[in-house]
mmCIF file of C-alpha atoms in Angstrom:
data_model
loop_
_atom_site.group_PDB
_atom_site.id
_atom_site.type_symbol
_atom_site.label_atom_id
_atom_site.label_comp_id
_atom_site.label_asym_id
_atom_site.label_seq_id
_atom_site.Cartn_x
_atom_site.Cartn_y
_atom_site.Cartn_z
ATOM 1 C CA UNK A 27 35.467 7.951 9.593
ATOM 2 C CA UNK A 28 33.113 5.539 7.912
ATOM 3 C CA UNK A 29 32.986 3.213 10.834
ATOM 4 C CA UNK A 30 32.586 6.132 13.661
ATOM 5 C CA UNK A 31 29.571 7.250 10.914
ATOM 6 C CA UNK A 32 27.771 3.993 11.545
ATOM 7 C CA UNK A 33 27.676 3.715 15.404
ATOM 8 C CA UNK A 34 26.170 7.345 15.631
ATOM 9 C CA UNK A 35 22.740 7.536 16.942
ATOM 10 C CA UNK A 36 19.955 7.027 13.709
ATOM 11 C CA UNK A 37 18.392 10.092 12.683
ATOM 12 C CA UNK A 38 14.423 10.030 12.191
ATOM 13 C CA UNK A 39 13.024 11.844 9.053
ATOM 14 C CA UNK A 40 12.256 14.478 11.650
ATOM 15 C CA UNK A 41 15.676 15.683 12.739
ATOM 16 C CA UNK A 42 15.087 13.520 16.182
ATOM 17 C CA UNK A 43 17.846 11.047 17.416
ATOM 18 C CA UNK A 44 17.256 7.949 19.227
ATOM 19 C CA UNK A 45 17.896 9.575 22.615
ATOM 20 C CA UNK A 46 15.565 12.536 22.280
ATOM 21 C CA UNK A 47 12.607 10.455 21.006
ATOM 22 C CA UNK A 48 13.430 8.814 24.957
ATOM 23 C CA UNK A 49 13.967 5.173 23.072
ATOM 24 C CA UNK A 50 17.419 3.264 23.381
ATOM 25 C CA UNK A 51 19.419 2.548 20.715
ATOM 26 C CA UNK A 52 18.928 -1.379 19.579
ATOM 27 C CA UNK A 53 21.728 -3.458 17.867
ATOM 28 C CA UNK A 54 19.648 -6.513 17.035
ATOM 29 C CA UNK A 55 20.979 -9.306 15.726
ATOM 30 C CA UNK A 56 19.913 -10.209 12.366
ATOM 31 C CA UNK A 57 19.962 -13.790 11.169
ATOM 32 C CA UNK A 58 21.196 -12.860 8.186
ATOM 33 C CA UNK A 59 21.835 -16.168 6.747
ATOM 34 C CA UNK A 60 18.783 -17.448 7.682
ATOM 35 C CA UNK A 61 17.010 -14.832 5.596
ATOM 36 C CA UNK A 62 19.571 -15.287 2.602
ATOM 37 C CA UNK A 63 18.682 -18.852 2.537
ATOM 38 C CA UNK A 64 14.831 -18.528 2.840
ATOM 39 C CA UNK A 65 14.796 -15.678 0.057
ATOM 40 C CA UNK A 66 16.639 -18.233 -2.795
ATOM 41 C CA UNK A 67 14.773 -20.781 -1.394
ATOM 42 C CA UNK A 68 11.081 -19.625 -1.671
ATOM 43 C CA UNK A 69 11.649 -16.649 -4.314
ATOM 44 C CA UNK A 70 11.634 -19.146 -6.997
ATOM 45 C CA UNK A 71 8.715 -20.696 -5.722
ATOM 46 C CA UNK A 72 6.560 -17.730 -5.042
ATOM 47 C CA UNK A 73 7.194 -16.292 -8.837
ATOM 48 C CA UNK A 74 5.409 -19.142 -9.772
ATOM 49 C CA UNK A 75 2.736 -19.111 -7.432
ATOM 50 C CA UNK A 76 2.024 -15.108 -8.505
ATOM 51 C CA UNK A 77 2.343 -16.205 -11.958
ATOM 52 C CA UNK A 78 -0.267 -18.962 -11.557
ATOM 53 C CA UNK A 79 -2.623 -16.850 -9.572
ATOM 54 C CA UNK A 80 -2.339 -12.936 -10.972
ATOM 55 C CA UNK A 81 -0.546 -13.914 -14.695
ATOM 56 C CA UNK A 82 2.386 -11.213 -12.854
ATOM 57 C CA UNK A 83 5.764 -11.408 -14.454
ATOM 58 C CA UNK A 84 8.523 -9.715 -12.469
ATOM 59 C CA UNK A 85 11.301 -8.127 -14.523
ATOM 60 C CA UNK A 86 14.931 -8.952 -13.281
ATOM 61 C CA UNK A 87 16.400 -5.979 -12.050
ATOM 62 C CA UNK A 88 20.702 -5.634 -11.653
ATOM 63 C CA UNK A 89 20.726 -3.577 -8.476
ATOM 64 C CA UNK A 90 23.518 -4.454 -5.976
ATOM 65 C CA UNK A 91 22.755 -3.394 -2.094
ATOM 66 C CA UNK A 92 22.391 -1.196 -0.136
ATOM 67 C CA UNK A 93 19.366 0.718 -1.722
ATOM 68 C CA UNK A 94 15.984 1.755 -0.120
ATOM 69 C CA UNK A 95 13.275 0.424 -2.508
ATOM 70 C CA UNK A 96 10.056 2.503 -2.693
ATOM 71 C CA UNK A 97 6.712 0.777 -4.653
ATOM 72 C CA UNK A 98 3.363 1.766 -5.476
ATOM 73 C CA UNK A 99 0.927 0.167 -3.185
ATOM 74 C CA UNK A 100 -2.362 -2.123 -5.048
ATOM 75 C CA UNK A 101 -2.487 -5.272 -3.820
ATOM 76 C CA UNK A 102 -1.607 -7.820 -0.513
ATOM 77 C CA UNK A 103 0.809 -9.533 -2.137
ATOM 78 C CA UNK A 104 3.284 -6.416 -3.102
ATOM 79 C CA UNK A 105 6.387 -7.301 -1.095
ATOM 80 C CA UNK A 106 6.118 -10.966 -2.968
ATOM 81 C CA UNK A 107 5.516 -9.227 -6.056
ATOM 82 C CA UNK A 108 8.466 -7.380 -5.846
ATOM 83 C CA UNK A 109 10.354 -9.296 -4.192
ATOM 84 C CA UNK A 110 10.444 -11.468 -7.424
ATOM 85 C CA UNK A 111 12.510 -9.244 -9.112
ATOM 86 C CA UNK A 112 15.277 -9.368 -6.459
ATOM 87 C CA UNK A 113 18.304 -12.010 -5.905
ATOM 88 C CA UNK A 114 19.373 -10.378 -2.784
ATOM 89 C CA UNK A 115 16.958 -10.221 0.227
ATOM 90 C CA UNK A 116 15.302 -6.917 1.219
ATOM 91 C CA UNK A 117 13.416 -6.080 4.866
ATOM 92 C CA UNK A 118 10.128 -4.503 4.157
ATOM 93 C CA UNK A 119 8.537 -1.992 6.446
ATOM 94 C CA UNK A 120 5.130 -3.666 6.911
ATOM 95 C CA UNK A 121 1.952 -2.895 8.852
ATOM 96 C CA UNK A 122 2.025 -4.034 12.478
ATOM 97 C CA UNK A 123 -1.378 -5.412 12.238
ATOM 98 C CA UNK A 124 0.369 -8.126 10.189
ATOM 99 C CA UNK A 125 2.438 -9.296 12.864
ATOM 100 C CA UNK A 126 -0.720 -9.725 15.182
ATOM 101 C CA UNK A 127 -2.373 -12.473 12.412
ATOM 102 C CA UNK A 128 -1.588 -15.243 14.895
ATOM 103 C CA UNK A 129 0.745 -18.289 13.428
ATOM 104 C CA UNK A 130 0.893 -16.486 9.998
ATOM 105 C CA UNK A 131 2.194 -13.033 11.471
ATOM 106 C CA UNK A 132 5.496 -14.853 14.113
ATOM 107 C CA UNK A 133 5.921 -17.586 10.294
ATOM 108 C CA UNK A 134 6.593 -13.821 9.076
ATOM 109 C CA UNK A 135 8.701 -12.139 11.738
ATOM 110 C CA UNK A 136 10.943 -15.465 11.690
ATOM 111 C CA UNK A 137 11.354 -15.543 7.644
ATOM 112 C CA UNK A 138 11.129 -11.515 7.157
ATOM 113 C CA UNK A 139 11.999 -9.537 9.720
ATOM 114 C CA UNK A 140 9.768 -7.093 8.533
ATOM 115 C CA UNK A 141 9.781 -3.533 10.301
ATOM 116 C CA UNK A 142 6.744 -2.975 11.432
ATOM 117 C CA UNK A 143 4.883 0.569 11.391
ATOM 118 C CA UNK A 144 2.077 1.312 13.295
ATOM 119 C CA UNK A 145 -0.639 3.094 11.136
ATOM 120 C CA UNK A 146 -1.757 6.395 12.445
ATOM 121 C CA UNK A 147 1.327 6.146 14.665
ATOM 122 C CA UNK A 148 4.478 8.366 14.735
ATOM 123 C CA UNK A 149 6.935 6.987 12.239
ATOM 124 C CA UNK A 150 10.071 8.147 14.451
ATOM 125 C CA UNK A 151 11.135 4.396 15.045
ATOM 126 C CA UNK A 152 10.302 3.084 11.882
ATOM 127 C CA UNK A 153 12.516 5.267 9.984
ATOM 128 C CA UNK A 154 15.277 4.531 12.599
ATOM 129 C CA UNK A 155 14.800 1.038 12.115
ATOM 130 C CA UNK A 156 15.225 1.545 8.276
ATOM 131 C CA UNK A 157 18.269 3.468 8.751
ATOM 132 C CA UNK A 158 20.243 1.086 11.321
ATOM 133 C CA UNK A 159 19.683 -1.343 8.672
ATOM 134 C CA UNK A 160 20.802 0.744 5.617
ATOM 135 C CA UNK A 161 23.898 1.335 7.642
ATOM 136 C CA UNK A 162 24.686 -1.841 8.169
ATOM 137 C CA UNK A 163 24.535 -2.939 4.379
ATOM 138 C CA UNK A 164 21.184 -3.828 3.999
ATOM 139 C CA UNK A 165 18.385 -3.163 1.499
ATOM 140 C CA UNK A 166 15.021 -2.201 2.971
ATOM 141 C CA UNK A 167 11.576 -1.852 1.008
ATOM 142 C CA UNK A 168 8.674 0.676 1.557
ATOM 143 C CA UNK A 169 5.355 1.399 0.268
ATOM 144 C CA UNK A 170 5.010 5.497 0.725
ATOM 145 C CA UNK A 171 1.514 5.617 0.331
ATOM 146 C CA UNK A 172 1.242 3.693 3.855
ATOM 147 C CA UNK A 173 -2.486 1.974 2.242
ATOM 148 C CA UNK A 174 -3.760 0.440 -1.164
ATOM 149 C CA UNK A 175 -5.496 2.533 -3.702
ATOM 150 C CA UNK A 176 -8.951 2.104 -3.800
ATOM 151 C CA UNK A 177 -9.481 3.305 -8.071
ATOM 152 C CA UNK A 178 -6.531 2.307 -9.360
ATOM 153 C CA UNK A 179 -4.351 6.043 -8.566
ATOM 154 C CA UNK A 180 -1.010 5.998 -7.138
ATOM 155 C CA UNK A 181 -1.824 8.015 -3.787
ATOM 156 C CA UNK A 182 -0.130 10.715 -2.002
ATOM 157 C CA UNK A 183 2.980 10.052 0.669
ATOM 158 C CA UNK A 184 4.929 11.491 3.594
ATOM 159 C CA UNK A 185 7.214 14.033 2.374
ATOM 160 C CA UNK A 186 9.670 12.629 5.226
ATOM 161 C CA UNK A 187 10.671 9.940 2.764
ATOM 162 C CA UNK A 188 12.728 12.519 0.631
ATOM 163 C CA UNK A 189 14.679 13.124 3.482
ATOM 164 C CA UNK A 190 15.138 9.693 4.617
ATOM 165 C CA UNK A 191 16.585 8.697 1.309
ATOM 166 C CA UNK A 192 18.731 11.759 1.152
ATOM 167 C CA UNK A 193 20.365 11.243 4.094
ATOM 168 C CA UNK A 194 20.362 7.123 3.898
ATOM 169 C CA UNK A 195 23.635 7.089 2.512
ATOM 170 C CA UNK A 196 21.921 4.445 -0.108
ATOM 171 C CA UNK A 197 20.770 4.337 -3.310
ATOM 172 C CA UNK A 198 17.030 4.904 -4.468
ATOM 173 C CA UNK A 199 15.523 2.391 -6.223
ATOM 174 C CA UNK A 200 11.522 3.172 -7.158
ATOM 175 C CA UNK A 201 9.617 -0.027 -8.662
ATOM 176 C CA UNK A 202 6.213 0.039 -9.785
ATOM 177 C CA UNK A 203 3.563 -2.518 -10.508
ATOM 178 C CA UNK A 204 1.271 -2.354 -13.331
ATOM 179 C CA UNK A 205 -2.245 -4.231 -13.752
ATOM 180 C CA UNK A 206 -2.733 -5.049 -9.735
ATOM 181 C CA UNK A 207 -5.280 -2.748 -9.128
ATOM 182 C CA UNK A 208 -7.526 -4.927 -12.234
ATOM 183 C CA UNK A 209 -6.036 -7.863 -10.967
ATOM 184 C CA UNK A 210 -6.838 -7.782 -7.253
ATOM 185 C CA UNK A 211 -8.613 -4.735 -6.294
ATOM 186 C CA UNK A 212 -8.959 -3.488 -2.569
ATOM 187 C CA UNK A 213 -12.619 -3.371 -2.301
ATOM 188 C CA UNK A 214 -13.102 -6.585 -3.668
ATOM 189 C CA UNK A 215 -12.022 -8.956 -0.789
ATOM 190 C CA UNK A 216 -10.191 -12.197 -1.301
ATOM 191 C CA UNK A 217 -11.450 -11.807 -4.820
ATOM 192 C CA UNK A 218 -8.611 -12.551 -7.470
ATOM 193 C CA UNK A 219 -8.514 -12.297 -10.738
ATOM 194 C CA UNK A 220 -6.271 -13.377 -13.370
ATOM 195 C CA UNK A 221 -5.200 -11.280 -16.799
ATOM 196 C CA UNK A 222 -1.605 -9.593 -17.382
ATOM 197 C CA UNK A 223 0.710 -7.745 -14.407
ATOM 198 C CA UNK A 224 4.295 -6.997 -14.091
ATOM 199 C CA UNK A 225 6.679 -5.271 -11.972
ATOM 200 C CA UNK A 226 9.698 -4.062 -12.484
ATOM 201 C CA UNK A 227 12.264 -1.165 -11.675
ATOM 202 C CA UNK A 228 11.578 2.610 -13.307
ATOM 203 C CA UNK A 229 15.100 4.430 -11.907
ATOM 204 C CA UNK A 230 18.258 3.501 -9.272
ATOM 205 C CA UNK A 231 19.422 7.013 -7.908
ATOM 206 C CA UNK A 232 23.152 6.626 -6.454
ATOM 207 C CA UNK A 233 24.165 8.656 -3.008
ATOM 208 C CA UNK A 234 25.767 11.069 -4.965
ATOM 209 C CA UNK A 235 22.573 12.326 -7.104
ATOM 210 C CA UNK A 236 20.749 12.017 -4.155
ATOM 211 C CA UNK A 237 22.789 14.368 -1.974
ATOM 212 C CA UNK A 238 22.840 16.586 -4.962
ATOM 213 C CA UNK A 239 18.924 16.523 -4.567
ATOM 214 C CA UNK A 240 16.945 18.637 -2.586
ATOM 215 C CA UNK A 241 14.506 16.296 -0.302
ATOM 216 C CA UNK A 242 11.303 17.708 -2.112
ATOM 217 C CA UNK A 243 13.431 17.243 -5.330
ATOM 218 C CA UNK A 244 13.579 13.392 -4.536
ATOM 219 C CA UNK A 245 9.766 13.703 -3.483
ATOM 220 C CA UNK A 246 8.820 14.874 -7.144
ATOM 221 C CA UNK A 247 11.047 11.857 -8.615
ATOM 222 C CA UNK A 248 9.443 8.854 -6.280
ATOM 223 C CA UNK A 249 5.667 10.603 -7.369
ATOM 224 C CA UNK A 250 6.721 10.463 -10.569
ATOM 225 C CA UNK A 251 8.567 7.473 -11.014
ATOM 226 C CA UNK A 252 5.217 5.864 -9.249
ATOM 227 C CA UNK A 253 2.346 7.383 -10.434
ATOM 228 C CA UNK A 254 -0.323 4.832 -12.169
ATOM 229 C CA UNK A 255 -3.747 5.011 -13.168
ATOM 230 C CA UNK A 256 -5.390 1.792 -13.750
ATOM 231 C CA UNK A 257 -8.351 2.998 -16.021
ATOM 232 C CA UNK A 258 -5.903 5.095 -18.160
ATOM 233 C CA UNK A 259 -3.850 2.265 -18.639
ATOM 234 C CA UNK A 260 -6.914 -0.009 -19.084
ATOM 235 C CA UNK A 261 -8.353 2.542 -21.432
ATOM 236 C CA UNK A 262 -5.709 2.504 -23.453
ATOM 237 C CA UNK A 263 -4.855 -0.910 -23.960
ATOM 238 C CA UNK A 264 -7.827 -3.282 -22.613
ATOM 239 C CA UNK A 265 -6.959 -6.722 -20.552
ATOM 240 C CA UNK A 266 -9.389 -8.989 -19.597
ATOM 241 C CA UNK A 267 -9.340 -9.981 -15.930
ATOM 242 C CA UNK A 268 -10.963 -13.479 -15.316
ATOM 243 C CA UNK A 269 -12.460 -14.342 -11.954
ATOM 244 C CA UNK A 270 -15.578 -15.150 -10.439
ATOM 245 C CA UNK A 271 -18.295 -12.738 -8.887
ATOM 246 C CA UNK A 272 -16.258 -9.839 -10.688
ATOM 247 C CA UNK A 273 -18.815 -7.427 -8.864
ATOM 248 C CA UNK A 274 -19.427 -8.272 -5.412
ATOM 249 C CA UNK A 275 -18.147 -5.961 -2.599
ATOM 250 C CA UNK A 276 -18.167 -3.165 -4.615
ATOM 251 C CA UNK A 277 -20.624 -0.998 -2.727
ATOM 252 C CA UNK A 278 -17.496 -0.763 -0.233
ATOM 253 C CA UNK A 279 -16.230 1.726 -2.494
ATOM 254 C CA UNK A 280 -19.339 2.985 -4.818
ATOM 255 C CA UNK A 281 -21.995 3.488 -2.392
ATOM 256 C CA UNK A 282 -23.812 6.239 -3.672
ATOM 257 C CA UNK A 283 -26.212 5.598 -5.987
ATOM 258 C CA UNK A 284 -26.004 8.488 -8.839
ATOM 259 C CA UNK A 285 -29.312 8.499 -9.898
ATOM 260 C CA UNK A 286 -31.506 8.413 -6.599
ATOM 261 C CA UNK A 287 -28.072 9.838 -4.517
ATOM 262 C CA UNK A 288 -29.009 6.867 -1.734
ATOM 263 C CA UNK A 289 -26.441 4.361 -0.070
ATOM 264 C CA UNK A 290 -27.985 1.313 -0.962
ATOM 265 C CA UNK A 291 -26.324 -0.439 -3.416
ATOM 266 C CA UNK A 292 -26.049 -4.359 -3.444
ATOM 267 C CA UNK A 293 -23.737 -5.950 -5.020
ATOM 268 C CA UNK A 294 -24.084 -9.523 -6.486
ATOM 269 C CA UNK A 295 -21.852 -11.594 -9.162
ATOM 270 C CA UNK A 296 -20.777 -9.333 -11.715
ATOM 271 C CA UNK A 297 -23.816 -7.210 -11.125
ATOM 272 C CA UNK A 298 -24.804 -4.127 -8.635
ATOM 273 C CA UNK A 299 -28.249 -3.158 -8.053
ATOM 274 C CA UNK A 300 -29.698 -0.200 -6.139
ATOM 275 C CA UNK A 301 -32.668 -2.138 -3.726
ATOM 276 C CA UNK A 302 -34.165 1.940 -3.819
ATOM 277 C CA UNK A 303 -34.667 2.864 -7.164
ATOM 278 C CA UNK A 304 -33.591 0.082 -9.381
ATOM 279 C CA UNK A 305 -30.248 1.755 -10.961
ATOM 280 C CA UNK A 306 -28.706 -1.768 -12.462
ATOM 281 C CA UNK A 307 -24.903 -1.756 -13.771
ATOM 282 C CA UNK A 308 -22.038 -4.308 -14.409
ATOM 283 C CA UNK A 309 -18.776 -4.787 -13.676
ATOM 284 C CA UNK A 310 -16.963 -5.761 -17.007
ATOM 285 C CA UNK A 311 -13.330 -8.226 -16.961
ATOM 286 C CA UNK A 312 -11.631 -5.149 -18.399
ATOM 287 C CA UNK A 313 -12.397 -2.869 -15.418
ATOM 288 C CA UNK A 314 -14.754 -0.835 -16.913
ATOM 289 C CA UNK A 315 -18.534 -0.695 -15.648
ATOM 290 C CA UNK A 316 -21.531 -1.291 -18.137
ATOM 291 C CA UNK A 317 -25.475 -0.252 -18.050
ATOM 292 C CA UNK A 318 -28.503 2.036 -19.113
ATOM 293 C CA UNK A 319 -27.912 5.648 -18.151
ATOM 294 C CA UNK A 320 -25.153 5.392 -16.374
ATOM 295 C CA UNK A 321 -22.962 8.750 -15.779
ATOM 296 C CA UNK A 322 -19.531 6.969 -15.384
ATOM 297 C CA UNK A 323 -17.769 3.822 -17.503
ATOM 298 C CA UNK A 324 -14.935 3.635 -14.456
ATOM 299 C CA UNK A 325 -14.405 3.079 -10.753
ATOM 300 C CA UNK A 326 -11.493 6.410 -10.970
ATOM 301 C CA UNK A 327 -14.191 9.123 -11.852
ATOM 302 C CA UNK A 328 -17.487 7.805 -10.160
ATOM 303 C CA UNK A 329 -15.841 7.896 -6.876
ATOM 304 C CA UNK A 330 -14.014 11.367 -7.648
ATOM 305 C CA UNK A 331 -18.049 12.406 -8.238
ATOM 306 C CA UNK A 332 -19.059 10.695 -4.722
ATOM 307 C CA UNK A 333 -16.170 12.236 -2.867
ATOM 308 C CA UNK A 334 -17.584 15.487 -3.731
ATOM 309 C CA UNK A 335 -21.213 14.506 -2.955
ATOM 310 C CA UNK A 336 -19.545 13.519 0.739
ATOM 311 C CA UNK A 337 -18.413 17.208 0.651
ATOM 312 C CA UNK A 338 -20.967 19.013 -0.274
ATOM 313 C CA UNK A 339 -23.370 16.689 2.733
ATOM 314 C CA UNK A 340 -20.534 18.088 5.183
ATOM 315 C CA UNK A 341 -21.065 21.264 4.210
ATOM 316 C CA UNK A 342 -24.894 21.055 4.303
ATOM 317 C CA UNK A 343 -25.084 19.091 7.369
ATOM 318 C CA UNK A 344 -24.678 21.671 9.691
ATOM 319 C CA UNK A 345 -24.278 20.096 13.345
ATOM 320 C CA UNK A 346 -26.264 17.368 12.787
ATOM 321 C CA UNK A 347 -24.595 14.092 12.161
ATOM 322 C CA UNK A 348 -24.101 12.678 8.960
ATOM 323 C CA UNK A 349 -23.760 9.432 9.736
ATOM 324 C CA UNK A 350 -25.007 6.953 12.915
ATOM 325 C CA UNK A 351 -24.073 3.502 13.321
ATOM 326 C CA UNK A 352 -24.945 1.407 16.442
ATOM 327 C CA UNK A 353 -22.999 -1.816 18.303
ATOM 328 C CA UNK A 354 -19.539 -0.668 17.074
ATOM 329 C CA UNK A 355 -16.624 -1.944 18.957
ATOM 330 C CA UNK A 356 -13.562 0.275 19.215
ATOM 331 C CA UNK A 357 -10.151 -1.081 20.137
ATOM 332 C CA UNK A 358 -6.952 1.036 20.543
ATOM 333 C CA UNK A 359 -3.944 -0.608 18.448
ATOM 334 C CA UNK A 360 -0.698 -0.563 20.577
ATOM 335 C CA UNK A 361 2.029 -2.025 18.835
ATOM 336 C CA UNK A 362 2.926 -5.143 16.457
ATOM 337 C CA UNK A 363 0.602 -7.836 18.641
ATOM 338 C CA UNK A 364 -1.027 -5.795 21.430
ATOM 339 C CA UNK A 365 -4.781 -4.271 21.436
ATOM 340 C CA UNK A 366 -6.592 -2.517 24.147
ATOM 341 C CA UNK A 367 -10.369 -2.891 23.927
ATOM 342 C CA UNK A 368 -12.062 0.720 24.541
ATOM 343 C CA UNK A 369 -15.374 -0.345 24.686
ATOM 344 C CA UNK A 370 -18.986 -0.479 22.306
ATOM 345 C CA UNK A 371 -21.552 2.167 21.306
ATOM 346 C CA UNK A 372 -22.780 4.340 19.537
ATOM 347 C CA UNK A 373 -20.946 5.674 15.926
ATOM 348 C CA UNK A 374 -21.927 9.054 15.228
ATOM 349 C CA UNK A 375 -19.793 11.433 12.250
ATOM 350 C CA UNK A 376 -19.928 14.716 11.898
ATOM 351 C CA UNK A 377 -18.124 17.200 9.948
ATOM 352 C CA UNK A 378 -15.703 18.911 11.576
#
């Protein structure tokens, strides 16, 4: 029965089967001992590296396979983070635009095997690929939110995964990574900075509790299981986070200024300046921000007060555009390697 429950068609999240999505059933081969090798050979290697780099210290965790691993998503170097904690190799579902990064992206696909999941894309075949390797005794890894926080929040996810894990057949495993957000924040580039981060896993959740589990049930444990907020934790118990030009870049994420409500803040060292009015604040090693007048102390809550200022413009802009930008080039992603270039223009957002 177990073996006739294997060769059946994989299920997508959505109820769809392989043959009704119009896409044949694959039985790749996976070179599975290549992968075992390459995991005990570099793991050892890349805790160090992370350790050197980020101060991250990756808890053991005593999980035999199969289990679907869900993490909270903060930095580019997740799957090695948590990967660290792992003796047995896992197959991460990763963005496709990874596999287009030339050399780097088929030096992945040969060592990893990553599933790859094309971002604004239907997830139908992603969650099929998942599920033809739970089935055959694998682990896979996935980060729900599908993108990096920008202030430090765990974000929102697909409530498909509930179902996928339900009906997986696998355990649950949700791991979560603590001081990543400090240590290598999205907006800041290739910026890195070094203080105190660690991983490790929060709950395993056996088949059985899972099929006692209603999918939205499993939703609400993975939310909670993952939910971190870097300036609460910071706020709480401060870390210094050393690194050069702490500041710069962050007007990808703060652009409003709060005093003179303009766009033209300029980052520069540890230091942003607004070239308008002359607004002046720092960027401290603890994650906190520093200056004269200033209405917030934290990336979380001054870009919860600029979402709503975006808002309330779309509201008030009637059907005028809000924003124009000229000479942008837009290509159309088509999966893992392949692009399509559309064409250039003219950039123009409005709000509907």
């Amino acid at each position: 029965m177990e073996d006739r429950a294997r060769e059946m068609p994989a299920e997508s999240a959505d109820g769809q089967t392989e043959k009704q999505t119009g896409k044949q059933a694959e039985e790749p081969v996976y070179p599975r001992k290549r992968h075992e090798f390459l995991w005990k050979l570099l793991r050892p290697l890349a805790a160090f590296i992370v350790w050197l780099r980020f101060g991250f210290r990756a808890v053991p965790a005593k999980v035999k396979g199969p289990f679907m691993l869900v993490c909270n998503h903060v930095t580019n170097w997740d799957p090695i983070l948590a990967g660290c904690s792992f003796k047995e190799p896992m197959y991460f579902v990763a963005s496709e635009h990874i596999l287009r990064s030339g050399l780097a992206g088929k030096l992945i696909a040969w060592a990893m095997d990553p599933i790859p999941r094309q971002k604004s894309g239907s997830a139908a075949g992603t969650v099929m690929a998942m599920t033809r390797r739970l089935r055959k005794g694998y682990s896979v890894a996935v980060f729900p939110e599908g993108n990096r926080t920008w202030d430090g929040v765990t974000g929102s996810f697909l409530p498909s995964i509930g179902k996928l894990a339900r009906t997986s057949g696998a355990s649950l495993v949700t791991y979560k990574l603590t001081g990543g957000y400090l240590a290598s924040p999205r907006w800041s580039g290739d910026s890195a900075r070094r203080g105190r981060m660690e991983g490790r896993v929060v709950k395993v959740y056996s088949p059985q509790e899972l099929k006692a589990m209603t999918p939205a049930a499993i939703n609400e444990a993975i939310g909670r299981d993952l939910r971190e907020d870097a300036c609460a934790r910071a706020r709480k118990n401060p870390i210094r986070y050393r690194g050069r030009r702490l500041a710069e870049h962050l007007e990808t994420l703060l652009f409003l200024c709060p005093k003179c409500g303009s766009g033209a803040l300029q980052s520069k060292d540890d230091r942003v300046r607004c070239w308008k009015c002359g607004f002046t604040f720092r960027y401290l090693p603890t994650g906190f921000l520093a200056g004269e007048d200033l209405p917030y102390d934290n990336i979380r809550d001054w870009n919860a007060w600029q979402t709503g200022e975006i808002r309330r413009m779309c509201d008030e802009a009637g059907d005028d555009p809000i924003f124009t930008d000229t000479g942008v080039r837009t290509d159309q992603v088509l999966f893992a390697s392949d692009t399509k270039a559309l064409g250039k223009g003219e950039m123009r957002l409005y709000r509907d």
